[in-house]
PDB file of C-alpha atoms in Angstrom:
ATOM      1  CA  UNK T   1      26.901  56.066  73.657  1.00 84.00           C
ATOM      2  CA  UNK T   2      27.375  52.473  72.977  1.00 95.00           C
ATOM      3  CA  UNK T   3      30.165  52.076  75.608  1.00 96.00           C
ATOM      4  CA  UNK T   4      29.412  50.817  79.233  1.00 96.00           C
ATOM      5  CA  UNK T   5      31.506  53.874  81.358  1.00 95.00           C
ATOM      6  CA  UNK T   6      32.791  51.622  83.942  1.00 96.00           C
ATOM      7  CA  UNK T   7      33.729  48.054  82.533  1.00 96.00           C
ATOM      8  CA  UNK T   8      34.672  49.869  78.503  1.00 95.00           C
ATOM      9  CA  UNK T   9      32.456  47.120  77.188  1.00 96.00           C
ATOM     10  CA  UNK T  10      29.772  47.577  74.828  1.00 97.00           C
ATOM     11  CA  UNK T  11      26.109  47.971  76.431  1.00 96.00           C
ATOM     12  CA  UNK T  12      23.108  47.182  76.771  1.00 92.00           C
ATOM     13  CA  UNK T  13      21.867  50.256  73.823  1.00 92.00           C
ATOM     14  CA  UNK T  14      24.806  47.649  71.332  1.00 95.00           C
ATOM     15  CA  UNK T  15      23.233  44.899  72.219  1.00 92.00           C
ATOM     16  CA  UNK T  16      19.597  45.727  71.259  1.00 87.00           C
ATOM     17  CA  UNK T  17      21.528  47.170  68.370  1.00 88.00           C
ATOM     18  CA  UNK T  18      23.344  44.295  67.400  1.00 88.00           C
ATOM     19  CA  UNK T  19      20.324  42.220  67.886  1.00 83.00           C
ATOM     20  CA  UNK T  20      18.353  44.540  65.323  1.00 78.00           C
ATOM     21  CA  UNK T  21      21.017  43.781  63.043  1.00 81.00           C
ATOM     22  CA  UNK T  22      20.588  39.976  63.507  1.00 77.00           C
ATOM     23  CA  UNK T  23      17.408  40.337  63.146  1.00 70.00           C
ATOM     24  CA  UNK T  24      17.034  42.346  60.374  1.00 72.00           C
ATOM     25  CA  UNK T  25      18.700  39.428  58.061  1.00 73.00           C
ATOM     26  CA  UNK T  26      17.078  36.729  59.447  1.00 68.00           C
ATOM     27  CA  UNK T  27      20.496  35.492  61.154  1.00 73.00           C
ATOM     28  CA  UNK T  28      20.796  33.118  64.567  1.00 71.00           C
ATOM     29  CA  UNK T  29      23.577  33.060  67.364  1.00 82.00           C
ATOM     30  CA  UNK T  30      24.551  31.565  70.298  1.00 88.00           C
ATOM     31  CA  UNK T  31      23.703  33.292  73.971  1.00 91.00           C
ATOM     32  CA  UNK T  32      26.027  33.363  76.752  1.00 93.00           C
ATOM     33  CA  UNK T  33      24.833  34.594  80.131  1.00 96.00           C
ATOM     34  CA  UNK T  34      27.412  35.443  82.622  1.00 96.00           C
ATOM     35  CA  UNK T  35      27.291  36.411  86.237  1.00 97.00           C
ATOM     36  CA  UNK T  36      29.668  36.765  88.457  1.00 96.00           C
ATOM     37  CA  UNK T  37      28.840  34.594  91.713  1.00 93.00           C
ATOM     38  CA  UNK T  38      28.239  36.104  95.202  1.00 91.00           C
ATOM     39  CA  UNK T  39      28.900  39.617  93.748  1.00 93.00           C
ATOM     40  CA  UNK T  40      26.407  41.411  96.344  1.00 93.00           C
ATOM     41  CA  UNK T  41      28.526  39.442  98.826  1.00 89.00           C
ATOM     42  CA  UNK T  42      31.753  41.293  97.811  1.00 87.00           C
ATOM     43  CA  UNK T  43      30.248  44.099  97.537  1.00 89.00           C
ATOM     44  CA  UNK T  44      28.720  44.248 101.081  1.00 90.00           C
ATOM     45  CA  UNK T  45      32.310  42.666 102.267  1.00 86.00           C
ATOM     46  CA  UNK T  46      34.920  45.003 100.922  1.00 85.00           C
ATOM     47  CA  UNK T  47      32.989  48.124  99.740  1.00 88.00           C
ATOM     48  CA  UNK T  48      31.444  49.519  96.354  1.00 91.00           C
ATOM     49  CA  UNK T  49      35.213  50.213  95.038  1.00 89.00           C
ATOM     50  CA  UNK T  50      36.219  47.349  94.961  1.00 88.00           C
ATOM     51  CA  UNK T  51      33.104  45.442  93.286  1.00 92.00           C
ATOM     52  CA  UNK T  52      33.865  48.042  90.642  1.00 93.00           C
ATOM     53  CA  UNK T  53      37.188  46.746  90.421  1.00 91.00           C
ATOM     54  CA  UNK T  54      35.878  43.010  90.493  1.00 93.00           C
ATOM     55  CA  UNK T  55      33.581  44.325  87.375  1.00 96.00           C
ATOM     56  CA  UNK T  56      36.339  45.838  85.582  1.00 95.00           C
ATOM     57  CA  UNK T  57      38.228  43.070  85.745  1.00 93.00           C
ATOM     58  CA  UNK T  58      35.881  40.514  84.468  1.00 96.00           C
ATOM     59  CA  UNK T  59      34.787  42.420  81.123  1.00 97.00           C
ATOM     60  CA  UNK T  60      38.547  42.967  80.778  1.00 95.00           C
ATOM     61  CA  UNK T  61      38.899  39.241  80.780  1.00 94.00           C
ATOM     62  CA  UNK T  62      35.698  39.656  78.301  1.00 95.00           C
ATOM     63  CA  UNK T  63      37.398  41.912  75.764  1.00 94.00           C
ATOM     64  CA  UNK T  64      40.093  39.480  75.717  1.00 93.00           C
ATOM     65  CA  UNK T  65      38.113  36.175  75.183  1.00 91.00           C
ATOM     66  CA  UNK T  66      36.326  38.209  72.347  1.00 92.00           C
ATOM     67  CA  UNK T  67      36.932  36.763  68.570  1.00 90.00           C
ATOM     68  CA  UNK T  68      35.293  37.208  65.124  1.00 89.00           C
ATOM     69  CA  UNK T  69      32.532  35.262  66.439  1.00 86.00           C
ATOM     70  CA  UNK T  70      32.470  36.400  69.735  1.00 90.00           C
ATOM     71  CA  UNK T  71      31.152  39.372  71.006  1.00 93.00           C
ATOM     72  CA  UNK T  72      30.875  40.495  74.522  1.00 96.00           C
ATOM     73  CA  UNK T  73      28.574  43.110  76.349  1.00 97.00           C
ATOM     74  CA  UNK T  74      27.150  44.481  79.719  1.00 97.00           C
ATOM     75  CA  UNK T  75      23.858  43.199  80.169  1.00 95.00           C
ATOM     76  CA  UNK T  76      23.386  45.093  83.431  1.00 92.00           C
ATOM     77  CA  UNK T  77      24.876  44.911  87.207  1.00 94.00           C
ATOM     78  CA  UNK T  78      27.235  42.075  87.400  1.00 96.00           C
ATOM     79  CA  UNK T  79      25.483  40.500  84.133  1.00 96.00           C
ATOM     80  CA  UNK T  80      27.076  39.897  81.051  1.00 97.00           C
ATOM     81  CA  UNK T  81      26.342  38.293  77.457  1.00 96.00           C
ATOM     82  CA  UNK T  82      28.613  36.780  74.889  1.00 94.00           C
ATOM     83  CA  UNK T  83      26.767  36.472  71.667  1.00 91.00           C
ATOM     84  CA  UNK T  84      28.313  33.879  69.513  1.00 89.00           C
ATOM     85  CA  UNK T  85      28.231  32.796  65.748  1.00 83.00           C
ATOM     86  CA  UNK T  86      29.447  29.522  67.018  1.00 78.00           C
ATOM     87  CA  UNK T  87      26.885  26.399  66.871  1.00 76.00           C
ATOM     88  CA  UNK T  88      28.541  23.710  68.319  1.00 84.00           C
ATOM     89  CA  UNK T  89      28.001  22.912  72.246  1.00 87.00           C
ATOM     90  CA  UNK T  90      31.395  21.489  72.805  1.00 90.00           C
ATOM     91  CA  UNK T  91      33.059  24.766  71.489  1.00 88.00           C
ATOM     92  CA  UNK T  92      30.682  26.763  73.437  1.00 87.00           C
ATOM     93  CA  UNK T  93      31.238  25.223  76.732  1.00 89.00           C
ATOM     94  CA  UNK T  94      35.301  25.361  75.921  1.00 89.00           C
ATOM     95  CA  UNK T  95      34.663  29.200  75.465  1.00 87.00           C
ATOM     96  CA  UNK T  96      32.450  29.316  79.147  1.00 87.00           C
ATOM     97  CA  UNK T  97      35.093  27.067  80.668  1.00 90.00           C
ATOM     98  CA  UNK T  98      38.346  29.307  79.319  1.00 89.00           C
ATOM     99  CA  UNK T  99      36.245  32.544  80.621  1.00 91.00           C
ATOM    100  CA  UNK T 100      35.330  30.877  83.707  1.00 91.00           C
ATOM    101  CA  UNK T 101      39.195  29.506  84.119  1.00 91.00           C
ATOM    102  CA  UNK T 102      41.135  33.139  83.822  1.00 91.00           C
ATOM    103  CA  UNK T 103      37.975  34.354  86.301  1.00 91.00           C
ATOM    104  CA  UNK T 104      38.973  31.975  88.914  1.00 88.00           C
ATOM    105  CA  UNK T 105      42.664  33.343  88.255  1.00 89.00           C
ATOM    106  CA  UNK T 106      42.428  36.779  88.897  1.00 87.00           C
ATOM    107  CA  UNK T 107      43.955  38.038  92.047  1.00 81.00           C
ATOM    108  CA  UNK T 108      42.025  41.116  92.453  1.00 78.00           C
ATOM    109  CA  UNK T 109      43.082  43.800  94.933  1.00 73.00           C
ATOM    110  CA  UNK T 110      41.961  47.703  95.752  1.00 67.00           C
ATOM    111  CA  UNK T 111      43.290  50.169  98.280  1.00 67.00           C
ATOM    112  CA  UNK T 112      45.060  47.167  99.869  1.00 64.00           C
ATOM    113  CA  UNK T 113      42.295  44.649  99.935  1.00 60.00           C
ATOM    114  CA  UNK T 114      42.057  41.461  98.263  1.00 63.00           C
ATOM    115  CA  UNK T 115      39.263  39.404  97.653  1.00 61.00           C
ATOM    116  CA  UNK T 116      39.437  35.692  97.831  1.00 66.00           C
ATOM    117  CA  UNK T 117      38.906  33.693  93.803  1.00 76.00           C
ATOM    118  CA  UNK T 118      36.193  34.349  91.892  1.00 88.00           C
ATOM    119  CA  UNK T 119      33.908  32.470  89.974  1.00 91.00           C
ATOM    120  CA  UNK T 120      30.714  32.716  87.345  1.00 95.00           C
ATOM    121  CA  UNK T 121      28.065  30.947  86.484  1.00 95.00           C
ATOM    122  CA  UNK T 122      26.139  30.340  82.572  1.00 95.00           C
ATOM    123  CA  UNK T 123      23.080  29.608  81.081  1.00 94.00           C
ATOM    124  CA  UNK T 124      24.354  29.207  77.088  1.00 93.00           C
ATOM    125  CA  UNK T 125      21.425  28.612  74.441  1.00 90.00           C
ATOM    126  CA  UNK T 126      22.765  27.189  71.263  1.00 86.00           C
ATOM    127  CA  UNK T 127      20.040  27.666  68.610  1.00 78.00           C
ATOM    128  CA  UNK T 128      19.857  25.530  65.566  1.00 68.00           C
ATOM    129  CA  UNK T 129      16.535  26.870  63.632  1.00 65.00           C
ATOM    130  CA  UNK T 130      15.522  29.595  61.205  1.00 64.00           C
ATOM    131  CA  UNK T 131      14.068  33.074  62.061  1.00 61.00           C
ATOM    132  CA  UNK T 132      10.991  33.420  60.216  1.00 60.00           C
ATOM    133  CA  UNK T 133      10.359  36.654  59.171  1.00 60.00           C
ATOM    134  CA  UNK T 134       8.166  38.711  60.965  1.00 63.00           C
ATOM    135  CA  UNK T 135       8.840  37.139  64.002  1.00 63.00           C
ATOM    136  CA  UNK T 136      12.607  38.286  64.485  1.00 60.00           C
ATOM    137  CA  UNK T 137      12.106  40.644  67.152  1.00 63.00           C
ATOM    138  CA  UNK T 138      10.072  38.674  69.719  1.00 70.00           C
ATOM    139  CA  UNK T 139      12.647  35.432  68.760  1.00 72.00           C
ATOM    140  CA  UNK T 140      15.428  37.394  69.967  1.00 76.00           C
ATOM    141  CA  UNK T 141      13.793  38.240  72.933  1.00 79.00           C
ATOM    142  CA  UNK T 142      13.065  35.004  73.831  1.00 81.00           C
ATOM    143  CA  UNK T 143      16.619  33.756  73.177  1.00 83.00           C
ATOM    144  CA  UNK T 144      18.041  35.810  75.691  1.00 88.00           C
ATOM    145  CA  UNK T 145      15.053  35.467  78.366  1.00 89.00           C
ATOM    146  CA  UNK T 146      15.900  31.755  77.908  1.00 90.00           C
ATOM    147  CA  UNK T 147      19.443  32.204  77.984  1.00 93.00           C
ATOM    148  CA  UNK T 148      18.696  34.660  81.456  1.00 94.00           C
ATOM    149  CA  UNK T 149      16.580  31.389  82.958  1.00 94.00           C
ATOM    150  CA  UNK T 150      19.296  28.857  82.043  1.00 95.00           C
ATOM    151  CA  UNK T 151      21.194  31.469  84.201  1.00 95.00           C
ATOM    152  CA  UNK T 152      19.209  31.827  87.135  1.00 94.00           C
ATOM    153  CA  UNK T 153      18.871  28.058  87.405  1.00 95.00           C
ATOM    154  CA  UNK T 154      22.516  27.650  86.956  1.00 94.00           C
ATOM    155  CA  UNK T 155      23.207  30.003  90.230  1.00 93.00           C
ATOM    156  CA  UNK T 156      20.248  28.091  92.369  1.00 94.00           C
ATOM    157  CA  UNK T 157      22.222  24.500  91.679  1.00 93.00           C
ATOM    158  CA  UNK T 158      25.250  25.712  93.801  1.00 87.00           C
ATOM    159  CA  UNK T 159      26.987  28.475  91.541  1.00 86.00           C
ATOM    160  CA  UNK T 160      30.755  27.976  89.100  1.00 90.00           C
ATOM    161  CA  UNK T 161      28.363  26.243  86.270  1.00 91.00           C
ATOM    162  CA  UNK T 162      27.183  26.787  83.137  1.00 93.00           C
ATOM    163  CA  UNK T 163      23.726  25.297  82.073  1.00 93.00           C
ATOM    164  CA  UNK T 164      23.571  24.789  78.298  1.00 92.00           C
ATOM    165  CA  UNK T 165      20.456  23.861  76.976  1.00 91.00           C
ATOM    166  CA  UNK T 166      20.376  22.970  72.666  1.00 87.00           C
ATOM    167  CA  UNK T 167      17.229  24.404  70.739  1.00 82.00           C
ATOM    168  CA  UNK T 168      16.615  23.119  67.900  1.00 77.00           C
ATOM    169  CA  UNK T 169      12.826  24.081  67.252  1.00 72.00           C
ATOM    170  CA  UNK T 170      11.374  27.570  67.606  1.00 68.00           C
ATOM    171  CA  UNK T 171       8.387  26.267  70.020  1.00 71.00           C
ATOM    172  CA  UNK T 172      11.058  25.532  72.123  1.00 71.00           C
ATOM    173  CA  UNK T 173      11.182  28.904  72.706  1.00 67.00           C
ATOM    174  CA  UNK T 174       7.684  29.226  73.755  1.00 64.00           C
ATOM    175  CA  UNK T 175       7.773  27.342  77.034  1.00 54.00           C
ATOM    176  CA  UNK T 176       8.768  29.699  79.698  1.00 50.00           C
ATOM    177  CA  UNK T 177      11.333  29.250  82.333  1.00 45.00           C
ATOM    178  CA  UNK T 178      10.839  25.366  81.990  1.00 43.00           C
ATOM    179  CA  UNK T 179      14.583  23.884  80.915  1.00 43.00           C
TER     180      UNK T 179
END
C-alpha cells in the first residue's frame, strides 16, 4: 500500500515512487520538510492517543493545502514532505507560512484533553538546475537529505521557522549538511 494507515496520506513507498517518476524524465521540484515542534513533548505529556490525534490532524491540514503542484506525504514519525512543482521562493514560503498558520489554529482535543497551539518548523530547497542523466537517483537523494538538514537546523534556531535555502548549481548539492 501507498497509503500511510494512520494520517490517510501517501507514504514513504509514494514518495520513492513519485521520486522514480521524477527521475525517470529528468524533471526537478521543490522540497518541503515539515515537523511538527515538541511532538515527543506531547506525546510524553498527554499520552500516545493523543499525538496520534495531533498527527492526524496535521496531514489533514496537508491534504487540504495540497494543489496540482503540491503534493504531500509521510516521511516518517512526525515528519512530513511537500514536493512542489513551484520554483519561486516567495510562493514557497507563502505555502510554509499558510500550512504553518492553520497548524497554529488547530484546537486539538482527545478523551477530554487539549493540548496547548501547535507549531512546525521547514527546511524548503528550491532547485533551479537540470538532472543530468544518469545521475537522477543519487540527485534526488540529495535534495531531500538537504531539504532534511535545512530542517534540523531550522528546529536547533528556536523552532516555528522555515529555513529555505535556493540551489541553483548541482555541486551545491555535494556539500553536506553545510547551509
Amino acid at each position: 500500500t501507498q497509503i500511510d494507515g494512520l494520517t490517510k496520506l501517501r507514504n514513504r513507498r509514494a514518495l520513492n515512487n513519485r521520486l522514480g517518476r521524477l527521475a525517470s524524465v529528468g524533471k526537478s521540484y521543490s522540497a518541503i520538510m515539515i515537523d511538527i515542534d515538541d511532538f515527543k513533548k506531547l506525546n510524553d505529556t498527554f499520552g500516545h492517543d493523543f499525538g496520534d490525534e495531533v498527527l492526524r490532524c496535521v496531514a489533514g491540514l496537508l491534504v487540504r493545502a495540497e494543489t496540482k503542484d503540491i503534493k504531500c506525504y509521510r516521511y516518517g514519525g512526525e515528519e512530513f514532505i511537500a514536493l512542489s512543482q513551484k520554483k519561486d521562493k516567495v510562493q514557497l514560503r507563502q505555502d510554509f507560512e499558510g500550512i504553518n498558520h492553520e497548524v497554529r489554529r488547530l484546537k486539538i482535543e482527545h478523551k477530554n484533553v487539549e493540548g496547548g497551539y501547535l507549531t512546525i518548523s521547514a527546511g524548503t530547497v528550491l532547485f533551479n538546475v537540470k538532472v543530468l542523466s544518469g545521475q537522477e537517483d543519487s540527485f534526488y537523494e540529495r535534495q531531500i537529505n538537504k531539504a532534511d538538514d535545512l530542517l534540523y537546523s531550522a528546529k536547533n534556531s528556536g523552532r516555528d521557522v522555515n529555513f529555505l535555502k535556493e540551489i541553483n548549481d548541482i555541486n551545491e548539492l555535494n556539500t553536506g549538511g553545510s547551509l
